């Protein structure tokens, strides 16, 4: 191995004091790809480093030279002719690099540099001269031939070419030329004046991205049959491809003019066929139908603009960012998406609990130097002035339902196909609307099916990316509580927008974003044993199976990566406590118990919550902070012994603290339930077991066969309530959970030795307090379904619409709560009843006739209706 001091000896370029000051002044803000420096150091240990850049640019050279010196990387001893003889007085070993010289002279200098194991900077292309068009000119071919020749001379000393690109402007490359491009070079291949302008306007926000290094010795070894000219072409293509992928991962695809994109959408063969089918052969009718399609497209399309995004970033920083104490972002997951963007397209599929979801990923991507997504939004948000703002941020507006309008569905399909084919990241919410309960809704498959069809025919990979967005408190919390309690959903309009401005004055804790493992269609179809190819070529049943499997995989992955937050743990601990009040110390103990179980289950924890040195790995200060937030929001009531409420100044409340005792008013339980539901899915399998074992809580044993049957019934009953695992059968999940609970001491499994015994049986284990906690987590769901079962008596005399039945079930549930027939006020919830009635239809208790619910013949009698409630009530131990 060559001595490093020998490489960095005489002949290095050293800027004078003035240039050194300029270096620090303008290049110290460069955002560096952290893997770049490590990659260069690794290459330096293996051989000689050659830096490869796209476009001949003295600004790029200065920036690279500054970074190599600052980070103690191999310093540049040769660079292409930069045409800057005016800078000769700077002195140093690279003085001659700034003087115009022939290609032969440059090749000789490069060869001398490489022979001495010095590093070089090679610019692969030269920007077009004025009026030469958009195509860059060849610049580095002869120099790459020199690199190959130098490598052949010393085959045992590798030359490693490290491609890197500086992105000086966030504006995407354009698909059209204008006068500025003709005079000063296009944005992607700027001339000197445009380079200077981009640099001065963006030097505080420049990004450096690096591609994978190329080992020239291995290239020669693997492609030994090629001539040097062919190797140069192969090397040039590979380097430019990797550099372009890095630019694409920052800027996104080339931006087309709106009218051109619209024209391409309207020329879609599928859309043209629908227009022809609907309009017939008449030319006038087809033009009229085409005009209608264009009008739909104009109302639909996004007009994302980088300048609007910059303004929105500023607005975000001064509003939304102040509402949350911290943004906890899964940076490892984000970096993984960055890598996937280099050679693929992202379909972002986040959870949807708040209107903040619409802008948070755009903000994260934009500030992380990733191309912001185009977002499918409901057309209820297209009102003025919000609609135009969201449209320029990247939103495209679609109706909630396409049913009954074949042309509209075809327009949406053509638009989605076009933007995916062009390579734009796309974001939409599988749940359709916002979840009002804190847990995931059942996935809606319409738009996903369109995206799957579009993605299956693409050469580049399309990655479906599950994302969990979690909140300690929701901005819409009060509105959700009203809706859950029976209030009508408020229409989004200017009035409601003005009403939300006051929320910016409140504090909502931490916001957490976690990225799940992306999945491709090829991987999904391989798992299902389907042949490779377009999903649209499959029979309809198998195509639906692929879309359904993908949807549930995404939802399960969102649940898996959802971070456990302090607020969710505190809410769960308080709501599962059976007594009037809970002391702060007991609350912390309960939180630790839940946290230990969650760690066993492999749950992710929010950074603010984790502290390995404290009990259960839970930071006690985070629990205190969560309690303070909930007390200030009037979700918890704090009582401080020695400070009677009557003696406190009017308008003041108790405070969270080690001496506090917390209580929850009945009207606050639904709000806390929103936080608990963020993590309820982690306890689902164990909660079903614990609820099914309710009859055995007094010491009796239950046959495993009976337990299996009871768990199966409850899981079917909650079919519309929870997103169950899609990667395993019920039998496997049951057996795995049985083993886990037995191994953890929550249950004891034994064989009945008595004559005529019932085989393997289950009874409570030494850690039965955990089992009771699991059942307590799901208690409000069981009780909510019990209320729904009681409400079926209302159908004995007349049919009712689902909405009317829900309205009548709400006061019935309140009476049952106040009469102490049910323990949880949050069980009286409209969405619970909605899901319960859907499950009752599946169970055969109800049927739908002309949009109304009616009892089936088997359950039309009062006694039969009582058996439904009694069966559900058997899962509750009081």
mmCIF file with all atom_site columns, C-alpha atoms in Angstrom, residues 462-610:
data_model
loop_
_atom_site.group_PDB
_atom_site.id
_atom_site.type_symbol
_atom_site.label_atom_id
_atom_site.label_alt_id
_atom_site.label_comp_id
_atom_site.label_asym_id
_atom_site.label_entity_id
_atom_site.label_seq_id
_atom_site.pdbx_PDB_ins_code
_atom_site.Cartn_x
_atom_site.Cartn_y
_atom_site.Cartn_z
_atom_site.occupancy
_atom_site.B_iso_or_equiv
_atom_site.pdbx_formal_charge
_atom_site.auth_seq_id
_atom_site.auth_comp_id
_atom_site.auth_asym_id
_atom_site.auth_atom_id
_atom_site.pdbx_PDB_model_num
ATOM 1   C CA . UNK A 1 462 ? -42.361 1.053   -7.510  1.00 0.00 ? 462 UNK A CA 1
ATOM 2   C CA . UNK A 1 463 ? -41.975 0.831   -3.744  1.00 0.00 ? 463 UNK A CA 1
ATOM 3   C CA . UNK A 1 464 ? -45.088 0.905   -1.537  1.00 0.00 ? 464 UNK A CA 1
ATOM 4   C CA . UNK A 1 465 ? -43.979 2.583   1.684   1.00 0.00 ? 465 UNK A CA 1
ATOM 5   C CA . UNK A 1 466 ? -45.976 2.230   4.943   1.00 0.00 ? 466 UNK A CA 1
ATOM 6   C CA . UNK A 1 467 ? -45.630 5.251   7.236   1.00 0.00 ? 467 UNK A CA 1
ATOM 7   C CA . UNK A 1 468 ? -46.940 5.810   10.746  1.00 0.00 ? 468 UNK A CA 1
ATOM 8   C CA . UNK A 1 469 ? -47.672 9.384   11.821  1.00 0.00 ? 469 UNK A CA 1
ATOM 9   C CA . UNK A 1 470 ? -48.359 9.553   15.552  1.00 0.00 ? 470 UNK A CA 1
ATOM 10  C CA . UNK A 1 471 ? -49.495 12.421  17.770  1.00 0.00 ? 471 UNK A CA 1
ATOM 11  C CA . UNK A 1 472 ? -49.474 12.764  21.536  1.00 0.00 ? 472 UNK A CA 1
ATOM 12  C CA . UNK A 1 473 ? -52.526 14.967  21.130  1.00 0.00 ? 473 UNK A CA 1
ATOM 13  C CA . UNK A 1 474 ? -54.596 15.554  18.007  1.00 0.00 ? 474 UNK A CA 1
ATOM 14  C CA . UNK A 1 475 ? -55.430 19.035  16.791  1.00 0.00 ? 475 UNK A CA 1
ATOM 15  C CA . UNK A 1 476 ? -58.959 17.808  15.964  1.00 0.00 ? 476 UNK A CA 1
ATOM 16  C CA . UNK A 1 477 ? -59.415 16.107  19.336  1.00 0.00 ? 477 UNK A CA 1
ATOM 17  C CA . UNK A 1 478 ? -62.445 18.129  20.463  1.00 0.00 ? 478 UNK A CA 1
ATOM 18  C CA . UNK A 1 479 ? -64.176 17.715  17.110  1.00 0.00 ? 479 UNK A CA 1
ATOM 19  C CA . UNK A 1 480 ? -63.546 13.965  17.160  1.00 0.00 ? 480 UNK A CA 1
ATOM 20  C CA . UNK A 1 481 ? -64.968 13.642  20.657  1.00 0.00 ? 481 UNK A CA 1
ATOM 21  C CA . UNK A 1 482 ? -68.150 15.400  19.503  1.00 0.00 ? 482 UNK A CA 1
ATOM 22  C CA . UNK A 1 483 ? -68.453 13.079  16.494  1.00 0.00 ? 483 UNK A CA 1
ATOM 23  C CA . UNK A 1 484 ? -67.779 9.946   18.545  1.00 0.00 ? 484 UNK A CA 1
ATOM 24  C CA . UNK A 1 485 ? -70.459 11.039  20.992  1.00 0.00 ? 485 UNK A CA 1
ATOM 25  C CA . UNK A 1 486 ? -73.023 11.441  18.219  1.00 0.00 ? 486 UNK A CA 1
ATOM 26  C CA . UNK A 1 487 ? -72.354 14.900  16.791  1.00 0.00 ? 487 UNK A CA 1
ATOM 27  C CA . UNK A 1 488 ? -72.357 15.471  13.041  1.00 0.00 ? 488 UNK A CA 1
ATOM 28  C CA . UNK A 1 489 ? -69.120 15.892  11.128  1.00 0.00 ? 489 UNK A CA 1
ATOM 29  C CA . UNK A 1 490 ? -68.494 19.554  10.342  1.00 0.00 ? 490 UNK A CA 1
ATOM 30  C CA . UNK A 1 491 ? -68.051 20.492  6.694   1.00 0.00 ? 491 UNK A CA 1
ATOM 31  C CA . UNK A 1 492 ? -64.619 21.761  5.687   1.00 0.00 ? 492 UNK A CA 1
ATOM 32  C CA . UNK A 1 493 ? -64.985 25.353  4.477   1.00 0.00 ? 493 UNK A CA 1
ATOM 33  C CA . UNK A 1 494 ? -63.649 28.868  5.065   1.00 0.00 ? 494 UNK A CA 1
ATOM 34  C CA . UNK A 1 495 ? -65.483 29.112  8.390   1.00 0.00 ? 495 UNK A CA 1
ATOM 35  C CA . UNK A 1 496 ? -64.001 25.870  9.713   1.00 0.00 ? 496 UNK A CA 1
ATOM 36  C CA . UNK A 1 497 ? -60.551 26.930  8.444   1.00 0.00 ? 497 UNK A CA 1
ATOM 37  C CA . UNK A 1 498 ? -60.789 30.187  10.403  1.00 0.00 ? 498 UNK A CA 1
ATOM 38  C CA . UNK A 1 499 ? -61.858 28.230  13.454  1.00 0.00 ? 499 UNK A CA 1
ATOM 39  C CA . UNK A 1 500 ? -58.741 26.087  13.319  1.00 0.00 ? 500 UNK A CA 1
ATOM 40  C CA . UNK A 1 501 ? -56.385 29.074  13.451  1.00 0.00 ? 501 UNK A CA 1
ATOM 41  C CA . UNK A 1 502 ? -56.800 29.241  17.221  1.00 0.00 ? 502 UNK A CA 1
ATOM 42  C CA . UNK A 1 503 ? -55.302 25.760  17.599  1.00 0.00 ? 503 UNK A CA 1
ATOM 43  C CA . UNK A 1 504 ? -51.894 27.232  16.708  1.00 0.00 ? 504 UNK A CA 1
ATOM 44  C CA . UNK A 1 505 ? -51.890 28.868  20.136  1.00 0.00 ? 505 UNK A CA 1
ATOM 45  C CA . UNK A 1 506 ? -52.071 25.484  21.901  1.00 0.00 ? 506 UNK A CA 1
ATOM 46  C CA . UNK A 1 507 ? -49.445 22.803  22.500  1.00 0.00 ? 507 UNK A CA 1
ATOM 47  C CA . UNK A 1 508 ? -49.858 19.202  21.403  1.00 0.00 ? 508 UNK A CA 1
ATOM 48  C CA . UNK A 1 509 ? -46.757 17.406  22.663  1.00 0.00 ? 509 UNK A CA 1
ATOM 49  C CA . UNK A 1 510 ? -44.563 15.492  20.243  1.00 0.00 ? 510 UNK A CA 1
ATOM 50  C CA . UNK A 1 511 ? -45.198 14.351  16.689  1.00 0.00 ? 511 UNK A CA 1
ATOM 51  C CA . UNK A 1 512 ? -43.615 11.073  15.634  1.00 0.00 ? 512 UNK A CA 1
ATOM 52  C CA . UNK A 1 513 ? -42.987 9.709   12.129  1.00 0.00 ? 513 UNK A CA 1
ATOM 53  C CA . UNK A 1 514 ? -41.866 6.122   11.567  1.00 0.00 ? 514 UNK A CA 1
ATOM 54  C CA . UNK A 1 515 ? -41.162 4.431   8.234   1.00 0.00 ? 515 UNK A CA 1
ATOM 55  C CA . UNK A 1 516 ? -42.029 0.779   7.694   1.00 0.00 ? 516 UNK A CA 1
ATOM 56  C CA . UNK A 1 517 ? -40.351 -1.673  5.347   1.00 0.00 ? 517 UNK A CA 1
ATOM 57  C CA . UNK A 1 518 ? -41.330 -0.876  1.736   1.00 0.00 ? 518 UNK A CA 1
ATOM 58  C CA . UNK A 1 519 ? -42.690 -3.665  -0.449  1.00 0.00 ? 519 UNK A CA 1
ATOM 59  C CA . UNK A 1 520 ? -42.741 -4.127  -4.223  1.00 0.00 ? 520 UNK A CA 1
ATOM 60  C CA . UNK A 1 521 ? -45.360 -5.833  -6.351  1.00 0.00 ? 521 UNK A CA 1
ATOM 61  C CA . UNK A 1 522 ? -42.812 -8.393  -7.518  1.00 0.00 ? 522 UNK A CA 1
ATOM 62  C CA . UNK A 1 523 ? -42.094 -9.407  -3.921  1.00 0.00 ? 523 UNK A CA 1
ATOM 63  C CA . UNK A 1 524 ? -45.807 -9.529  -3.093  1.00 0.00 ? 524 UNK A CA 1
ATOM 64  C CA . UNK A 1 525 ? -46.678 -11.672 -6.107  1.00 0.00 ? 525 UNK A CA 1
ATOM 65  C CA . UNK A 1 526 ? -43.736 -13.960 -5.367  1.00 0.00 ? 526 UNK A CA 1
ATOM 66  C CA . UNK A 1 527 ? -45.057 -14.542 -1.838  1.00 0.00 ? 527 UNK A CA 1
ATOM 67  C CA . UNK A 1 528 ? -48.441 -15.408 -3.299  1.00 0.00 ? 528 UNK A CA 1
ATOM 68  C CA . UNK A 1 529 ? -46.933 -17.834 -5.805  1.00 0.00 ? 529 UNK A CA 1
ATOM 69  C CA . UNK A 1 530 ? -48.119 -15.777 -8.779  1.00 0.00 ? 530 UNK A CA 1
ATOM 70  C CA . UNK A 1 531 ? -46.166 -15.482 -12.033 1.00 0.00 ? 531 UNK A CA 1
ATOM 71  C CA . UNK A 1 532 ? -44.121 -12.354 -12.686 1.00 0.00 ? 532 UNK A CA 1
ATOM 72  C CA . UNK A 1 533 ? -45.805 -9.854  -14.954 1.00 0.00 ? 533 UNK A CA 1
ATOM 73  C CA . UNK A 1 534 ? -48.445 -7.151  -14.957 1.00 0.00 ? 534 UNK A CA 1
ATOM 74  C CA . UNK A 1 535 ? -51.127 -7.400  -12.281 1.00 0.00 ? 535 UNK A CA 1
ATOM 75  C CA . UNK A 1 536 ? -53.678 -6.277  -14.867 1.00 0.00 ? 536 UNK A CA 1
ATOM 76  C CA . UNK A 1 537 ? -52.986 -9.512  -16.797 1.00 0.00 ? 537 UNK A CA 1
ATOM 77  C CA . UNK A 1 538 ? -54.216 -11.622 -13.878 1.00 0.00 ? 538 UNK A CA 1
ATOM 78  C CA . UNK A 1 539 ? -57.793 -12.881 -13.602 1.00 0.00 ? 539 UNK A CA 1
ATOM 79  C CA . UNK A 1 540 ? -60.005 -10.401 -11.693 1.00 0.00 ? 540 UNK A CA 1
ATOM 80  C CA . UNK A 1 541 ? -60.134 -12.559 -8.541  1.00 0.00 ? 541 UNK A CA 1
ATOM 81  C CA . UNK A 1 542 ? -56.355 -12.864 -8.332  1.00 0.00 ? 542 UNK A CA 1
ATOM 82  C CA . UNK A 1 543 ? -55.882 -9.187  -9.101  1.00 0.00 ? 543 UNK A CA 1
ATOM 83  C CA . UNK A 1 544 ? -58.214 -8.301  -6.202  1.00 0.00 ? 544 UNK A CA 1
ATOM 84  C CA . UNK A 1 545 ? -56.289 -10.736 -4.002  1.00 0.00 ? 545 UNK A CA 1
ATOM 85  C CA . UNK A 1 546 ? -53.003 -8.962  -4.786  1.00 0.00 ? 546 UNK A CA 1
ATOM 86  C CA . UNK A 1 547 ? -54.455 -5.520  -4.033  1.00 0.00 ? 547 UNK A CA 1
ATOM 87  C CA . UNK A 1 548 ? -56.109 -6.768  -0.825  1.00 0.00 ? 548 UNK A CA 1
ATOM 88  C CA . UNK A 1 549 ? -52.962 -8.552  0.340   1.00 0.00 ? 549 UNK A CA 1
ATOM 89  C CA . UNK A 1 550 ? -50.884 -5.436  -0.337  1.00 0.00 ? 550 UNK A CA 1
ATOM 90  C CA . UNK A 1 551 ? -53.343 -3.206  1.531   1.00 0.00 ? 551 UNK A CA 1
ATOM 91  C CA . UNK A 1 552 ? -53.348 -5.392  4.630   1.00 0.00 ? 552 UNK A CA 1
ATOM 92  C CA . UNK A 1 553 ? -49.563 -5.811  4.499   1.00 0.00 ? 553 UNK A CA 1
ATOM 93  C CA . UNK A 1 554 ? -49.204 -2.036  4.517   1.00 0.00 ? 554 UNK A CA 1
ATOM 94  C CA . UNK A 1 555 ? -51.667 -1.587  7.403   1.00 0.00 ? 555 UNK A CA 1
ATOM 95  C CA . UNK A 1 556 ? -49.961 -4.282  9.462   1.00 0.00 ? 556 UNK A CA 1
ATOM 96  C CA . UNK A 1 557 ? -46.591 -2.671  8.828   1.00 0.00 ? 557 UNK A CA 1
ATOM 97  C CA . UNK A 1 558 ? -47.921 0.735   9.892   1.00 0.00 ? 558 UNK A CA 1
ATOM 98  C CA . UNK A 1 559 ? -49.128 -0.847  13.124  1.00 0.00 ? 559 UNK A CA 1
ATOM 99  C CA . UNK A 1 560 ? -45.798 -2.610  13.618  1.00 0.00 ? 560 UNK A CA 1
ATOM 100 C CA . UNK A 1 561 ? -43.697 0.547   13.353  1.00 0.00 ? 561 UNK A CA 1
ATOM 101 C CA . UNK A 1 562 ? -46.025 2.885   15.230  1.00 0.00 ? 562 UNK A CA 1
ATOM 102 C CA . UNK A 1 563 ? -43.942 4.381   18.018  1.00 0.00 ? 563 UNK A CA 1
ATOM 103 C CA . UNK A 1 564 ? -45.058 4.079   21.626  1.00 0.00 ? 564 UNK A CA 1
ATOM 104 C CA . UNK A 1 565 ? -45.344 7.625   22.987  1.00 0.00 ? 565 UNK A CA 1
ATOM 105 C CA . UNK A 1 566 ? -45.450 8.862   26.592  1.00 0.00 ? 566 UNK A CA 1
ATOM 106 C CA . UNK A 1 567 ? -48.989 10.188  26.068  1.00 0.00 ? 567 UNK A CA 1
ATOM 107 C CA . UNK A 1 568 ? -50.255 6.850   24.745  1.00 0.00 ? 568 UNK A CA 1
ATOM 108 C CA . UNK A 1 569 ? -48.767 4.957   27.686  1.00 0.00 ? 569 UNK A CA 1
ATOM 109 C CA . UNK A 1 570 ? -50.186 7.380   30.261  1.00 0.00 ? 570 UNK A CA 1
ATOM 110 C CA . UNK A 1 571 ? -53.632 7.276   28.641  1.00 0.00 ? 571 UNK A CA 1
ATOM 111 C CA . UNK A 1 572 ? -53.590 3.452   28.563  1.00 0.00 ? 572 UNK A CA 1
ATOM 112 C CA . UNK A 1 573 ? -52.477 3.227   32.172  1.00 0.00 ? 573 UNK A CA 1
ATOM 113 C CA . UNK A 1 574 ? -55.144 5.655   33.389  1.00 0.00 ? 574 UNK A CA 1
ATOM 114 C CA . UNK A 1 575 ? -58.025 4.211   31.367  1.00 0.00 ? 575 UNK A CA 1
ATOM 115 C CA . UNK A 1 576 ? -57.322 0.634   32.467  1.00 0.00 ? 576 UNK A CA 1
ATOM 116 C CA . UNK A 1 577 ? -57.182 1.602   36.159  1.00 0.00 ? 577 UNK A CA 1
ATOM 117 C CA . UNK A 1 578 ? -60.317 0.399   37.891  1.00 0.00 ? 578 UNK A CA 1
ATOM 118 C CA . UNK A 1 579 ? -60.467 2.794   40.845  1.00 0.00 ? 579 UNK A CA 1
ATOM 119 C CA . UNK A 1 580 ? -61.482 6.431   41.113  1.00 0.00 ? 580 UNK A CA 1
ATOM 120 C CA . UNK A 1 581 ? -57.996 7.887   41.237  1.00 0.00 ? 581 UNK A CA 1
ATOM 121 C CA . UNK A 1 582 ? -54.415 6.780   40.689  1.00 0.00 ? 582 UNK A CA 1
ATOM 122 C CA . UNK A 1 583 ? -51.322 8.226   42.354  1.00 0.00 ? 583 UNK A CA 1
ATOM 123 C CA . UNK A 1 584 ? -48.416 9.395   40.264  1.00 0.00 ? 584 UNK A CA 1
ATOM 124 C CA . UNK A 1 585 ? -46.240 6.599   41.644  1.00 0.00 ? 585 UNK A CA 1
ATOM 125 C CA . UNK A 1 586 ? -48.831 3.926   40.805  1.00 0.00 ? 586 UNK A CA 1
ATOM 126 C CA . UNK A 1 587 ? -49.287 5.467   37.374  1.00 0.00 ? 587 UNK A CA 1
ATOM 127 C CA . UNK A 1 588 ? -45.544 5.220   36.720  1.00 0.00 ? 588 UNK A CA 1
ATOM 128 C CA . UNK A 1 589 ? -45.504 1.588   37.876  1.00 0.00 ? 589 UNK A CA 1
ATOM 129 C CA . UNK A 1 590 ? -48.370 0.785   35.549  1.00 0.00 ? 590 UNK A CA 1
ATOM 130 C CA . UNK A 1 591 ? -46.656 2.561   32.660  1.00 0.00 ? 591 UNK A CA 1
ATOM 131 C CA . UNK A 1 592 ? -43.490 0.551   33.303  1.00 0.00 ? 592 UNK A CA 1
ATOM 132 C CA . UNK A 1 593 ? -45.500 -2.693  33.286  1.00 0.00 ? 593 UNK A CA 1
ATOM 133 C CA . UNK A 1 594 ? -47.057 -1.840  29.917  1.00 0.00 ? 594 UNK A CA 1
ATOM 134 C CA . UNK A 1 595 ? -43.676 -0.712  28.560  1.00 0.00 ? 595 UNK A CA 1
ATOM 135 C CA . UNK A 1 596 ? -42.018 -4.002  29.516  1.00 0.00 ? 596 UNK A CA 1
ATOM 136 C CA . UNK A 1 597 ? -44.708 -5.962  27.666  1.00 0.00 ? 597 UNK A CA 1
ATOM 137 C CA . UNK A 1 598 ? -44.395 -3.708  24.635  1.00 0.00 ? 598 UNK A CA 1
ATOM 138 C CA . UNK A 1 599 ? -40.637 -4.227  24.534  1.00 0.00 ? 599 UNK A CA 1
ATOM 139 C CA . UNK A 1 600 ? -41.201 -7.992  24.614  1.00 0.00 ? 600 UNK A CA 1
ATOM 140 C CA . UNK A 1 601 ? -43.505 -7.539  21.621  1.00 0.00 ? 601 UNK A CA 1
ATOM 141 C CA . UNK A 1 602 ? -40.808 -5.635  19.714  1.00 0.00 ? 602 UNK A CA 1
ATOM 142 C CA . UNK A 1 603 ? -42.557 -2.267  19.668  1.00 0.00 ? 603 UNK A CA 1
ATOM 143 C CA . UNK A 1 604 ? -40.630 0.867   18.757  1.00 0.00 ? 604 UNK A CA 1
ATOM 144 C CA . UNK A 1 605 ? -40.420 3.562   21.412  1.00 0.00 ? 605 UNK A CA 1
ATOM 145 C CA . UNK A 1 606 ? -40.401 7.300   20.796  1.00 0.00 ? 606 UNK A CA 1
ATOM 146 C CA . UNK A 1 607 ? -36.919 8.702   21.495  1.00 0.00 ? 607 UNK A CA 1
ATOM 147 C CA . UNK A 1 608 ? -38.277 10.970  24.225  1.00 0.00 ? 608 UNK A CA 1
ATOM 148 C CA . UNK A 1 609 ? -39.612 7.942   26.092  1.00 0.00 ? 609 UNK A CA 1
ATOM 149 C CA . UNK A 1 610 ? -36.577 5.673   26.102  1.00 0.00 ? 610 UNK A CA 1
#
